[in-house]
Coordinates of N, CA and C in Angstrom, one line a residue:
M278 N 50.6 -48.4 -37.5 CA 50.4 -47.2 -36.7 C 49.6 -47.6 -35.4
T279 N 50.1 -47.2 -34.2 CA 49.4 -47.5 -33.0 C 48.2 -46.7 -32.9
S280 N 47.1 -47.3 -32.5 CA 45.8 -46.6 -32.5 C 45.6 -45.8 -31.2
P281 N 45.2 -44.6 -31.2 CA 44.9 -43.8 -30.0 C 43.7 -44.3 -29.3
T282 N 42.9 -45.1 -29.9 CA 41.7 -45.7 -29.2 C 41.8 -47.2 -29.2
P283 N 41.2 -47.8 -28.2 CA 41.3 -49.3 -28.0 C 40.7 -50.0 -29.2
P284 N 41.5 -50.9 -29.8 CA 41.0 -51.7 -31.0 C 40.1 -52.8 -30.6
R285 N 40.0 -53.2 -29.3 CA 39.2 -54.3 -28.9 C 38.5 -53.9 -27.5
P286 N 37.2 -54.1 -27.4 CA 36.6 -53.8 -26.1 C 37.0 -54.9 -25.0
V287 N 37.0 -54.5 -23.8 CA 37.1 -55.5 -22.7 C 35.7 -55.8 -22.2
R288 N 35.1 -56.9 -22.7 CA 33.7 -57.2 -22.4 C 33.5 -57.7 -21.0
W289 N 34.5 -58.4 -20.5 CA 34.3 -59.0 -19.2 C 35.5 -58.6 -18.3
P290 N 35.5 -57.3 -17.8 CA 36.6 -56.9 -17.0 C 36.7 -57.6 -15.6
V291 N 37.9 -57.9 -15.2 CA 38.1 -58.4 -13.9 C 38.6 -57.4 -12.9
M292 N 38.9 -56.2 -13.4 CA 39.5 -55.2 -12.6 C 39.2 -53.8 -13.2
Y293 N 39.0 -52.8 -12.4 CA 38.9 -51.4 -12.8 C 40.0 -50.7 -12.0
Q294 N 40.6 -49.7 -12.8 CA 41.7 -48.9 -12.2 C 41.5 -47.5 -12.8
T295 N 41.9 -46.5 -12.0 CA 42.0 -45.1 -12.5 C 43.5 -44.7 -12.4
W296 N 44.1 -44.3 -13.5 CA 45.5 -43.9 -13.5 C 45.5 -42.4 -13.6
S297 N 46.0 -41.7 -12.5 CA 45.9 -40.2 -12.4 C 47.3 -39.6 -12.4
W298 N 47.4 -38.4 -12.8 CA 48.6 -37.5 -12.7 C 49.8 -38.3 -13.3
L299 N 49.7 -38.8 -14.4 CA 50.7 -39.7 -15.0 C 51.7 -38.9 -15.9
T300 N 53.0 -39.1 -15.6 CA 54.0 -38.6 -16.5 C 54.7 -39.7 -17.3
F301 N 54.8 -39.5 -18.6 CA 55.5 -40.4 -19.4 C 56.9 -39.8 -19.7
L302 N 57.9 -40.6 -19.4 CA 59.3 -40.2 -19.7 C 59.9 -41.3 -20.6
H303 N 60.4 -41.0 -21.8 CA 60.8 -42.0 -22.7 C 62.2 -41.7 -23.3
W304 N 63.0 -42.8 -23.5 CA 64.3 -42.7 -24.1 C 64.4 -43.7 -25.2
P305 N 65.1 -43.4 -26.3 CA 65.4 -44.4 -27.3 C 66.6 -45.3 -27.0
Y306 N 66.5 -46.6 -27.4 CA 67.6 -47.6 -27.2 C 67.7 -48.4 -28.5
A307 N 68.9 -48.9 -28.7 CA 69.1 -49.9 -29.8 C 68.2 -51.1 -29.5
P308 N 67.5 -51.6 -30.5 CA 66.6 -52.7 -30.3 C 67.3 -53.9 -29.7
Q309 N 68.6 -54.2 -30.1 CA 69.2 -55.4 -29.5 C 69.5 -55.3 -28.0
V310 N 69.7 -54.1 -27.5 CA 69.9 -53.8 -26.1 C 68.7 -54.2 -25.3
V311 N 67.5 -53.8 -25.8 CA 66.3 -54.1 -25.1 C 65.9 -55.5 -25.4
G312 N 66.1 -56.0 -26.6 CA 65.6 -57.3 -27.0 C 66.2 -58.5 -26.2
R313 N 67.4 -58.3 -25.7 CA 68.1 -59.4 -24.9 C 67.4 -59.6 -23.6
L314 N 66.6 -58.6 -23.1 CA 65.9 -58.8 -21.8 C 64.5 -59.3 -22.0
L315 N 64.0 -59.6 -23.2 CA 62.7 -60.0 -23.4 C 62.6 -61.5 -23.4
P316 N 61.5 -62.1 -22.9 CA 61.3 -63.5 -23.0 C 61.1 -64.1 -24.4
Q317 N 61.3 -65.3 -24.5 CA 61.1 -66.0 -25.8 C 59.7 -65.8 -26.3
G318 N 59.5 -65.4 -27.5 CA 58.2 -65.2 -28.1 C 57.8 -63.7 -28.2
L319 N 58.5 -62.8 -27.6 CA 58.3 -61.4 -27.7 C 59.5 -60.8 -28.5
E320 N 59.1 -59.8 -29.4 CA 60.2 -59.1 -30.1 C 59.9 -57.6 -29.9
V321 N 61.0 -56.8 -30.0 CA 60.9 -55.4 -29.9 C 59.9 -54.8 -30.9
H322 N 59.0 -54.0 -30.5 CA 58.2 -53.2 -31.4 C 58.9 -51.8 -31.6
A323 N 59.6 -51.7 -32.6 CA 60.5 -50.5 -32.8 C 59.7 -49.4 -33.5
F324 N 60.2 -48.2 -33.3 CA 59.6 -47.0 -34.0 C 60.8 -46.3 -34.8
D325 N 60.7 -46.3 -36.1 CA 61.8 -45.7 -36.9 C 63.1 -46.4 -36.5
G326 N 63.1 -47.7 -36.3 CA 64.3 -48.5 -36.1 C 64.8 -48.4 -34.6
L327 N 64.1 -47.8 -33.7 CA 64.6 -47.7 -32.3 C 63.6 -48.3 -31.4
A328 N 64.1 -49.0 -30.4 CA 63.3 -49.4 -29.2 C 63.2 -48.2 -28.3
W329 N 62.1 -48.2 -27.5 CA 61.9 -47.1 -26.5 C 61.6 -47.7 -25.1
V330 N 62.2 -47.1 -24.1 CA 62.0 -47.5 -22.7 C 61.4 -46.3 -22.0
G331 N 60.3 -46.6 -21.2 CA 59.6 -45.6 -20.5 C 59.7 -45.7 -19.0
V332 N 59.7 -44.6 -18.3 CA 59.5 -44.5 -16.9 C 58.2 -43.7 -16.7
T333 N 57.2 -44.3 -16.0 CA 55.9 -43.7 -15.9 C 55.4 -43.7 -14.4
P334 N 55.7 -42.6 -13.7 CA 55.2 -42.4 -12.4 C 53.7 -41.9 -12.4
F335 N 52.9 -42.4 -11.5 CA 51.5 -41.9 -11.5 C 50.9 -42.2 -10.2
L336 N 49.6 -41.9 -10.1 CA 48.8 -42.2 -8.9 C 47.7 -43.2 -9.3
M337 N 47.8 -44.4 -8.7 CA 46.7 -45.4 -8.9 C 45.6 -45.0 -7.9
E338 N 44.3 -45.0 -8.5 CA 43.2 -44.7 -7.7 C 42.0 -45.7 -8.1
D339 N 41.1 -45.9 -7.1 CA 39.9 -46.6 -7.4 C 40.2 -48.0 -7.9
L340 N 41.1 -48.7 -7.4 CA 41.4 -50.1 -7.7 C 40.3 -51.0 -7.1
R341 N 39.6 -51.7 -8.0 CA 38.5 -52.5 -7.5 C 38.2 -53.6 -8.6
T342 N 37.4 -54.6 -8.1 CA 36.9 -55.6 -9.0 C 35.4 -55.5 -9.2
P343 N 34.8 -56.1 -10.2 CA 33.4 -56.0 -10.4 C 32.6 -56.7 -9.3
V344 N 33.2 -57.6 -8.5 CA 32.5 -58.4 -7.5 C 32.2 -57.6 -6.3
A345 N 33.2 -56.9 -5.7 CA 33.0 -56.2 -4.5 C 34.0 -55.0 -4.4
P346 N 33.6 -54.0 -3.7 CA 34.5 -52.8 -3.5 C 35.7 -53.3 -2.6
A347 N 36.8 -52.7 -2.8 CA 38.0 -52.9 -2.0 C 38.0 -51.9 -0.8
P348 N 38.7 -52.2 0.3 CA 38.8 -51.3 1.4 C 39.5 -50.0 0.9
P349 N 39.2 -48.9 1.5 CA 39.8 -47.6 1.0 C 41.3 -47.6 1.0
W350 N 41.9 -48.2 2.1 CA 43.4 -48.2 2.2 C 44.1 -49.0 1.1
F351 N 43.3 -49.9 0.4 CA 43.8 -50.7 -0.6 C 43.8 -50.1 -2.0
T352 N 42.9 -49.1 -2.2 CA 42.6 -48.8 -3.6 C 43.4 -47.7 -4.2
S353 N 44.1 -46.9 -3.4 CA 44.8 -45.7 -4.0 C 46.3 -45.7 -3.4
F354 N 47.2 -45.5 -4.3 CA 48.6 -45.5 -4.0 C 49.5 -45.1 -5.2
P355 N 50.7 -44.5 -4.9 CA 51.6 -44.2 -6.0 C 52.2 -45.4 -6.7
E356 N 52.5 -45.3 -7.9 CA 53.1 -46.4 -8.7 C 54.1 -45.8 -9.7
T357 N 55.2 -46.5 -10.0 CA 56.1 -46.1 -11.0 C 56.5 -47.3 -11.8
N358 N 56.4 -47.3 -13.1 CA 56.7 -48.4 -14.0 C 57.8 -48.1 -14.9
V359 N 58.6 -49.2 -15.2 CA 59.6 -49.2 -16.2 C 59.2 -50.2 -17.3
R360 N 59.1 -49.7 -18.5 CA 58.4 -50.5 -19.5 C 59.0 -50.3 -20.9
T361 N 58.7 -51.3 -21.8 CA 59.1 -51.1 -23.2 C 57.9 -51.7 -24.1
Y362 N 58.1 -51.6 -25.4 CA 57.0 -51.9 -26.3 C 57.4 -53.1 -27.2
V363 N 56.5 -54.0 -27.3 CA 56.8 -55.3 -27.9 C 55.7 -55.8 -28.8
R364 N 56.0 -56.8 -29.6 CA 55.0 -57.5 -30.4 C 55.1 -58.9 -30.1
G365 N 53.9 -59.5 -29.8 CA 53.8 -60.9 -29.4 C 53.7 -61.9 -30.5
P366 N 53.7 -63.2 -30.2 CA 53.6 -64.2 -31.2 C 52.2 -64.2 -31.8
D367 N 51.2 -63.5 -31.2 CA 49.9 -63.4 -31.7 C 49.8 -62.2 -32.7
G368 N 50.9 -61.5 -32.9 CA 50.9 -60.4 -33.8 C 50.5 -59.1 -33.2
R369 N 50.0 -59.1 -32.0 CA 49.6 -57.9 -31.3 C 50.7 -57.1 -30.7
E370 N 50.5 -55.8 -30.7 CA 51.5 -54.9 -30.0 C 51.0 -54.7 -28.6
G371 N 52.0 -54.6 -27.7 CA 51.7 -54.4 -26.3 C 52.9 -53.9 -25.5
L372 N 52.7 -54.1 -24.2 CA 53.7 -53.6 -23.2 C 54.4 -54.8 -22.6
W373 N 55.7 -54.6 -22.3 CA 56.5 -55.5 -21.4 C 57.0 -54.7 -20.2
F374 N 56.7 -55.1 -19.0 CA 57.1 -54.3 -17.8 C 58.4 -54.9 -17.3
F375 N 59.4 -54.1 -17.2 CA 60.7 -54.5 -16.5 C 60.5 -54.4 -15.0
S376 N 59.7 -53.5 -14.5 CA 59.4 -53.4 -13.0 C 58.2 -52.5 -12.9
L377 N 57.6 -52.7 -11.7 CA 56.4 -51.9 -11.3 C 56.6 -51.6 -9.8
D378 N 56.9 -50.4 -9.4 CA 57.1 -50.1 -8.0 C 55.7 -49.5 -7.5
A379 N 55.3 -50.0 -6.4 CA 54.0 -49.5 -5.8 C 54.2 -49.4 -4.3
A380 N 53.4 -48.5 -3.8 CA 53.5 -48.1 -2.4 C 52.7 -48.9 -1.4
R381 N 51.9 -49.8 -1.9 CA 51.0 -50.6 -1.1 C 51.4 -52.1 -1.2
L382 N 51.8 -52.7 -0.1 CA 52.3 -54.1 -0.1 C 51.3 -55.1 -0.6
E383 N 50.0 -55.0 -0.1 CA 49.0 -56.0 -0.4 C 48.8 -56.1 -1.9
P384 N 48.5 -55.0 -2.7 CA 48.4 -55.1 -4.1 C 49.6 -55.7 -4.8
V385 N 50.8 -55.3 -4.3 CA 52.0 -55.9 -4.8 C 52.0 -57.4 -4.8
L386 N 51.6 -58.0 -3.6 CA 51.6 -59.4 -3.5 C 50.5 -60.0 -4.3
V387 N 49.4 -59.4 -4.5 CA 48.3 -59.9 -5.3 C 48.7 -59.9 -6.8
A388 N 49.3 -58.8 -7.2 CA 49.7 -58.7 -8.6 C 50.8 -59.7 -9.0
R389 N 51.8 -59.9 -8.1 CA 52.8 -60.8 -8.3 C 52.3 -62.3 -8.4
S390 N 51.3 -62.6 -7.6 CA 50.8 -64.0 -7.6 C 49.8 -64.3 -8.7
T391 N 49.0 -63.3 -9.1 CA 48.0 -63.5 -10.1 C 48.4 -63.2 -11.5
Y392 N 49.0 -62.0 -11.7 CA 49.5 -61.6 -13.1 C 50.9 -61.9 -13.3
A393 N 51.6 -62.4 -12.3 CA 53.1 -62.7 -12.5 C 53.9 -61.5 -13.0
L394 N 53.5 -60.3 -12.5 CA 54.2 -59.1 -12.9 C 55.2 -58.7 -11.9
P395 N 56.3 -58.1 -12.3 CA 57.5 -57.9 -11.4 C 57.2 -56.6 -10.5
Y396 N 56.2 -56.7 -9.7 CA 55.9 -55.6 -8.8 C 56.9 -55.6 -7.6
M397 N 57.2 -54.4 -7.2 CA 58.1 -54.1 -6.1 C 57.4 -53.2 -5.1
W398 N 57.6 -53.5 -3.8 CA 57.1 -52.7 -2.7 C 58.1 -51.5 -2.5
S399 N 57.6 -50.3 -2.5 CA 58.4 -49.1 -2.4 C 57.8 -48.1 -1.5
A400 N 58.6 -47.3 -0.9 CA 58.2 -46.0 -0.2 C 58.0 -45.0 -1.3
M401 N 56.8 -44.4 -1.4 CA 56.6 -43.5 -2.5 C 55.6 -42.4 -2.1
R402 N 55.7 -41.3 -2.9 CA 54.7 -40.2 -2.7 C 54.6 -39.5 -4.0
V403 N 53.4 -38.9 -4.2 CA 53.1 -38.0 -5.3 C 52.5 -36.8 -4.8
E404 N 53.0 -35.6 -5.2 CA 52.5 -34.3 -4.7 C 52.3 -33.4 -5.9
R405 N 51.2 -32.6 -5.8 CA 50.9 -31.7 -6.9 C 50.6 -30.3 -6.3
D406 N 51.3 -29.3 -6.9 CA 51.1 -27.9 -6.4 C 50.9 -27.1 -7.7
G407 N 49.7 -26.9 -8.1 CA 49.4 -26.2 -9.3 C 49.9 -27.0 -10.5
A408 N 50.8 -26.3 -11.3 CA 51.4 -27.0 -12.5 C 52.5 -27.9 -12.2
A409 N 53.0 -27.9 -10.9 CA 54.2 -28.7 -10.5 C 53.7 -30.0 -10.0
V410 N 54.3 -31.1 -10.5 CA 53.9 -32.5 -10.0 C 55.3 -33.1 -9.6
R411 N 55.3 -33.7 -8.4 CA 56.6 -34.3 -7.9 C 56.3 -35.8 -7.6
Y412 N 57.2 -36.7 -7.9 CA 57.1 -38.1 -7.6 C 58.4 -38.5 -6.9
R413 N 58.3 -39.4 -5.9 CA 59.4 -39.9 -5.2 C 59.2 -41.4 -5.0
S414 N 60.3 -42.2 -5.1 CA 60.2 -43.6 -5.0 C 61.5 -44.2 -4.4
R415 N 61.4 -45.1 -3.4 CA 62.6 -45.8 -2.9 C 62.2 -47.2 -2.7
R416 N 62.8 -48.2 -3.4 CA 62.4 -49.6 -3.3 C 62.7 -50.2 -2.0
R417 N 61.7 -51.0 -1.5 CA 61.9 -51.7 -0.2 C 62.1 -53.2 -0.4
W418 N 61.3 -53.8 -1.3 CA 61.3 -55.3 -1.4 C 60.7 -55.6 -2.8
P419 N 61.2 -56.7 -3.4 CA 62.2 -57.6 -3.0 C 63.5 -57.3 -3.7
G420 N 64.5 -58.1 -3.4 CA 65.8 -58.0 -4.1 C 66.8 -57.1 -3.4
P421 N 68.1 -57.3 -3.5 CA 69.1 -56.6 -2.9 C 69.5 -55.3 -3.6
T422 N 69.1 -55.1 -4.9 CA 69.5 -53.9 -5.6 C 68.8 -52.7 -5.2
P423 N 69.5 -51.7 -4.7 CA 68.8 -50.4 -4.3 C 68.2 -49.8 -5.6
A424 N 67.1 -49.2 -5.5 CA 66.5 -48.6 -6.7 C 65.6 -47.4 -6.2
A425 N 65.7 -46.3 -6.8 CA 65.0 -45.1 -6.4 C 64.8 -44.1 -7.5
S426 N 63.9 -43.2 -7.4 CA 63.7 -42.2 -8.4 C 63.1 -40.9 -7.8
A427 N 63.5 -39.8 -8.4 CA 62.9 -38.5 -8.0 C 62.6 -37.8 -9.3
V428 N 61.4 -37.5 -9.5 CA 60.9 -36.8 -10.8 C 60.1 -35.6 -10.4
A429 N 60.3 -34.5 -11.1 CA 59.4 -33.4 -11.0 C 59.2 -32.8 -12.4
V430 N 57.9 -32.5 -12.7 CA 57.6 -31.9 -14.0 C 56.7 -30.7 -13.8
E431 N 56.8 -29.8 -14.8 CA 55.9 -28.6 -14.8 C 55.0 -28.9 -16.0
V432 N 53.7 -28.9 -15.7 CA 52.7 -29.3 -16.7 C 52.2 -28.1 -17.5
G433 N 52.2 -28.2 -18.8 CA 51.8 -27.2 -19.7 C 50.4 -27.4 -20.2
A434 N 50.1 -26.8 -21.4 CA 48.8 -26.8 -22.0 C 48.5 -28.2 -22.6
R435 N 47.2 -28.5 -22.7 CA 46.9 -29.7 -23.3 C 47.2 -29.7 -24.8
L436 N 47.7 -30.9 -25.3 CA 48.0 -31.0 -26.7 C 46.7 -31.3 -27.5
P437 N 46.3 -30.5 -28.5 CA 45.1 -30.8 -29.3 C 45.3 -32.1 -30.0
P438 N 44.3 -32.9 -30.1 CA 44.4 -34.2 -30.8 C 45.0 -34.1 -32.2
R439 N 44.7 -33.0 -32.9 CA 45.3 -32.8 -34.3 C 46.8 -32.7 -34.3
E440 N 47.4 -32.3 -33.1 CA 48.8 -32.1 -33.1 C 49.5 -33.3 -32.6
L441 N 48.8 -34.4 -32.2 CA 49.5 -35.6 -31.8 C 49.9 -36.4 -33.0
G442 N 51.1 -36.9 -33.0 CA 51.6 -37.6 -34.1 C 51.8 -39.1 -33.8
E443 N 52.3 -39.9 -34.7 CA 52.5 -41.3 -34.5 C 53.3 -41.6 -33.3
L444 N 54.4 -40.9 -33.1 CA 55.3 -41.2 -31.9 C 54.5 -41.0 -30.6
D445 N 53.7 -39.9 -30.5 CA 52.9 -39.7 -29.3 C 52.0 -40.9 -29.0
H446 N 51.4 -41.4 -30.0 CA 50.5 -42.5 -29.8 C 51.3 -43.8 -29.5
Y447 N 52.4 -44.0 -30.2 CA 53.2 -45.2 -30.0 C 53.7 -45.2 -28.5
L448 N 54.0 -44.1 -27.9 CA 54.6 -44.1 -26.6 C 53.5 -44.1 -25.5
T449 N 52.3 -43.9 -25.8 CA 51.3 -43.7 -24.7 C 50.1 -44.7 -24.9
A450 N 49.7 -44.9 -26.1 CA 48.4 -45.7 -26.4 C 48.7 -47.2 -26.5
R451 N 48.7 -47.9 -25.4 CA 49.0 -49.3 -25.4 C 47.9 -50.1 -24.8
W452 N 47.4 -51.1 -25.5 CA 46.1 -51.7 -25.1 C 46.2 -53.1 -24.6
Q453 N 47.4 -53.6 -24.4 CA 47.6 -54.9 -23.7 C 49.0 -55.0 -23.2
L454 N 49.1 -55.9 -22.2 CA 50.4 -56.2 -21.6 C 50.6 -57.7 -21.8
Y455 N 51.9 -58.0 -21.8 CA 52.4 -59.4 -21.8 C 53.1 -59.7 -20.5
T456 N 52.9 -61.0 -20.1 CA 53.6 -61.5 -18.9 C 53.9 -63.0 -19.2
T457 N 54.6 -63.6 -18.3 CA 54.9 -65.0 -18.4 C 54.3 -65.8 -17.2
L458 N 53.7 -66.9 -17.5 CA 53.2 -67.8 -16.5 C 54.1 -69.1 -16.6
G459 N 55.1 -69.1 -15.9 CA 56.1 -70.1 -16.1 C 56.7 -70.0 -17.4
P460 N 56.7 -71.0 -18.3 CA 57.3 -70.9 -19.6 C 56.3 -70.4 -20.6
V461 N 55.1 -70.1 -20.3 CA 54.1 -69.7 -21.2 C 53.8 -68.2 -21.2
L462 N 53.8 -67.6 -22.3 CA 53.4 -66.2 -22.4 C 51.9 -66.0 -22.2
A463 N 51.5 -64.9 -21.6 CA 50.0 -64.6 -21.5 C 49.9 -63.1 -21.7
R464 N 48.6 -62.7 -22.1 CA 48.3 -61.3 -22.3 C 47.1 -60.9 -21.6
S465 N 47.0 -59.6 -21.2 CA 45.8 -59.0 -20.7 C 45.5 -57.8 -21.5
T466 N 44.2 -57.5 -21.7 CA 43.8 -56.4 -22.5 C 43.3 -55.3 -21.6
V467 N 43.5 -54.0 -22.0 CA 43.0 -52.9 -21.3 C 42.2 -52.0 -22.2
E468 N 41.2 -51.4 -21.7 CA 40.3 -50.4 -22.4 C 40.2 -49.2 -21.6
H469 N 40.3 -48.0 -22.3 CA 40.1 -46.7 -21.7 C 39.9 -45.7 -22.7
E470 N 39.4 -44.5 -22.4 CA 39.3 -43.4 -23.3 C 40.7 -43.0 -23.8
P471 N 40.7 -42.3 -24.9 CA 42.0 -41.8 -25.4 C 42.7 -40.9 -24.4
W472 N 44.0 -41.1 -24.3 CA 44.8 -40.3 -23.3 C 44.6 -38.8 -23.6
P473 N 44.2 -38.0 -22.6 CA 44.3 -36.5 -22.7 C 45.7 -36.2 -22.3
L474 N 46.5 -35.7 -23.3 CA 48.0 -35.5 -23.1 C 48.3 -34.0 -23.1
H475 N 49.2 -33.7 -22.2 CA 49.6 -32.3 -22.0 C 51.1 -32.2 -22.3
R476 N 51.5 -31.0 -22.7 CA 53.0 -30.7 -22.7 C 53.5 -30.7 -21.3
A477 N 54.8 -31.0 -21.1 CA 55.4 -31.0 -19.8 C 56.9 -30.8 -19.9
V478 N 57.5 -30.1 -18.9 CA 58.9 -29.9 -18.9 C 59.5 -30.5 -17.6
V479 N 60.6 -31.3 -17.7 CA 61.2 -31.9 -16.6 C 62.0 -30.8 -15.8
R480 N 61.7 -30.8 -14.5 CA 62.4 -29.9 -13.6 C 63.4 -30.6 -12.7
E481 N 63.2 -31.9 -12.5 CA 64.1 -32.8 -11.7 C 64.0 -34.2 -12.2
L482 N 65.1 -34.8 -12.3 CA 65.1 -36.2 -12.8 C 66.4 -36.9 -12.3
E483 N 66.2 -37.8 -11.3 CA 67.2 -38.6 -10.7 C 66.7 -40.0 -10.5
G484 N 67.7 -40.9 -10.4 CA 67.3 -42.3 -10.0 C 67.9 -43.3 -10.9
N485 N 67.7 -44.6 -10.6 CA 68.3 -45.7 -11.3 C 67.4 -46.8 -11.5
L486 N 66.1 -46.5 -11.7 CA 65.1 -47.6 -12.0 C 65.4 -48.3 -13.3
V487 N 65.8 -47.6 -14.3 CA 66.1 -48.2 -15.6 C 67.4 -49.1 -15.5
E488 N 68.4 -48.6 -14.8 CA 69.6 -49.5 -14.6 C 69.3 -50.7 -13.8
A489 N 68.4 -50.6 -12.8 CA 68.1 -51.7 -11.9 C 67.4 -52.8 -12.7
A490 N 66.8 -52.4 -13.9 CA 66.1 -53.4 -14.7 C 67.0 -54.1 -15.6
G491 N 68.3 -53.7 -15.6 CA 69.3 -54.4 -16.4 C 69.7 -53.7 -17.7
L492 N 69.3 -52.4 -17.9 CA 69.5 -51.6 -19.1 C 70.6 -50.6 -18.8
P493 N 71.3 -50.1 -19.8 CA 72.2 -49.0 -19.6 C 71.4 -47.8 -19.2
A494 N 72.1 -46.9 -18.5 CA 71.5 -45.6 -18.1 C 71.0 -44.8 -19.3
P495 N 69.8 -44.2 -19.2 CA 69.3 -43.4 -20.3 C 70.2 -42.3 -20.7
A496 N 70.3 -42.0 -22.0 CA 71.1 -41.0 -22.5 C 70.3 -39.8 -23.1
G497 N 70.7 -38.6 -22.7 CA 70.0 -37.5 -23.3 C 68.7 -37.1 -22.6
E498 N 68.0 -36.1 -23.1 CA 66.8 -35.7 -22.5 C 65.6 -36.6 -22.9
P499 N 64.7 -36.9 -22.0 CA 63.6 -37.7 -22.4 C 62.5 -37.0 -23.2
V500 N 61.7 -37.8 -24.0 CA 60.5 -37.3 -24.5 C 59.4 -37.3 -23.4
V501 N 58.7 -36.2 -23.2 CA 57.9 -36.1 -22.0 C 56.4 -35.8 -22.4
H502 N 55.5 -36.5 -21.8 CA 54.1 -36.3 -21.9 C 53.5 -36.3 -20.4
W503 N 52.4 -35.7 -20.2 CA 51.7 -35.7 -18.9 C 50.2 -35.9 -19.2
S504 N 49.6 -36.6 -18.3 CA 48.1 -36.7 -18.4 C 47.4 -36.6 -17.1
P505 N 46.3 -36.0 -17.0 CA 45.5 -36.0 -15.8 C 45.0 -37.4 -15.4
G506 N 44.8 -38.3 -16.5 CA 44.5 -39.6 -16.2 C 43.3 -40.2 -17.0
V507 N 43.1 -41.5 -16.9 CA 42.1 -42.2 -17.6 C 41.5 -43.3 -16.6
H508 N 40.2 -43.7 -16.9 CA 39.6 -44.8 -16.2 C 39.7 -46.1 -17.1
T509 N 40.1 -47.2 -16.5 CA 40.4 -48.3 -17.2 C 39.6 -49.5 -16.9
R510 N 39.4 -50.4 -17.8 CA 38.8 -51.7 -17.7 C 39.8 -52.8 -18.1
I511 N 40.1 -53.8 -17.3 CA 41.2 -54.7 -17.5 C 40.7 -56.1 -17.5
S512 N 41.2 -56.9 -18.5 CA 40.7 -58.3 -18.7 C 41.6 -59.2 -17.8
A513 N 41.1 -60.4 -17.7 CA 41.9 -61.5 -17.1 C 43.0 -61.9 -18.1
L514 N 44.0 -62.6 -17.6 CA 45.1 -63.1 -18.4 C 44.6 -64.2 -19.3
R515 N 45.1 -64.2 -20.5 CA 44.8 -65.3 -21.4 C 46.2 -65.9 -21.9
P516 N 46.4 -67.1 -21.5 CA 47.7 -67.8 -21.9 C 47.7 -68.0 -23.4
L517 N 48.9 -67.8 -24.0 CA 49.0 -68.0 -25.5 C 49.7 -69.4 -25.7
R518 N 49.3 -70.0 -26.8 CA 50.0 -71.2 -27.2 C 51.4 -71.0 -27.5
R519 N 52.2 -72.0 -27.1 CA 53.7 -71.9 -27.5 C 53.8 -72.0 -29.0
S520 N 54.7 -71.1 -29.5 CA 55.0 -71.2 -30.9 C 55.9 -72.3 -31.3

């Protein structure tokens, strides 16, 4: 069972981030469809026999390091991720990102060069009007494949912790990511408070970010969660020994 609280503290964070106004949209997939896109050493972490792929638009805020504050224009921008859930050769559960679209070019270049994550520079905006939250994204760079998304949700009441089940935690509570440094897998750990999750209803959903990642188009209505956000502490990458 995925823990709603971080199983390990991040004692020496190299980065702080606040993830605000975040919508989780999830669809089930056959594990073999998702597994063929994973690097060697990672396997699908299935739930009731299904892999899950998520699209998560949000607002990144207060991006900084423990060493020095970043300039204001660098620290806040919209972001949209396409992700799935994996188990590594170390036995830990985590995230694998197919893409991460962000509206600020400089953090995109830094993340691509340091964490080797597939960040993309995109024209993006996030708008909130009461219970309505809207996200827009259109990819600029890199790659020739056009990719865009338009999402709007209506946020409802907060879900009491006692009503959250295993699937809710499986889809939202993820405490590390995997990436590749050349042929070597590496992981980074994140720590934050438990997600405050709200009910939400999709009012608009268009785009092709999932297909641009090499997956079939999502089928059916997504499982939806929304959160006002969390404050995170993120560790440095740790390379894993080859199995």
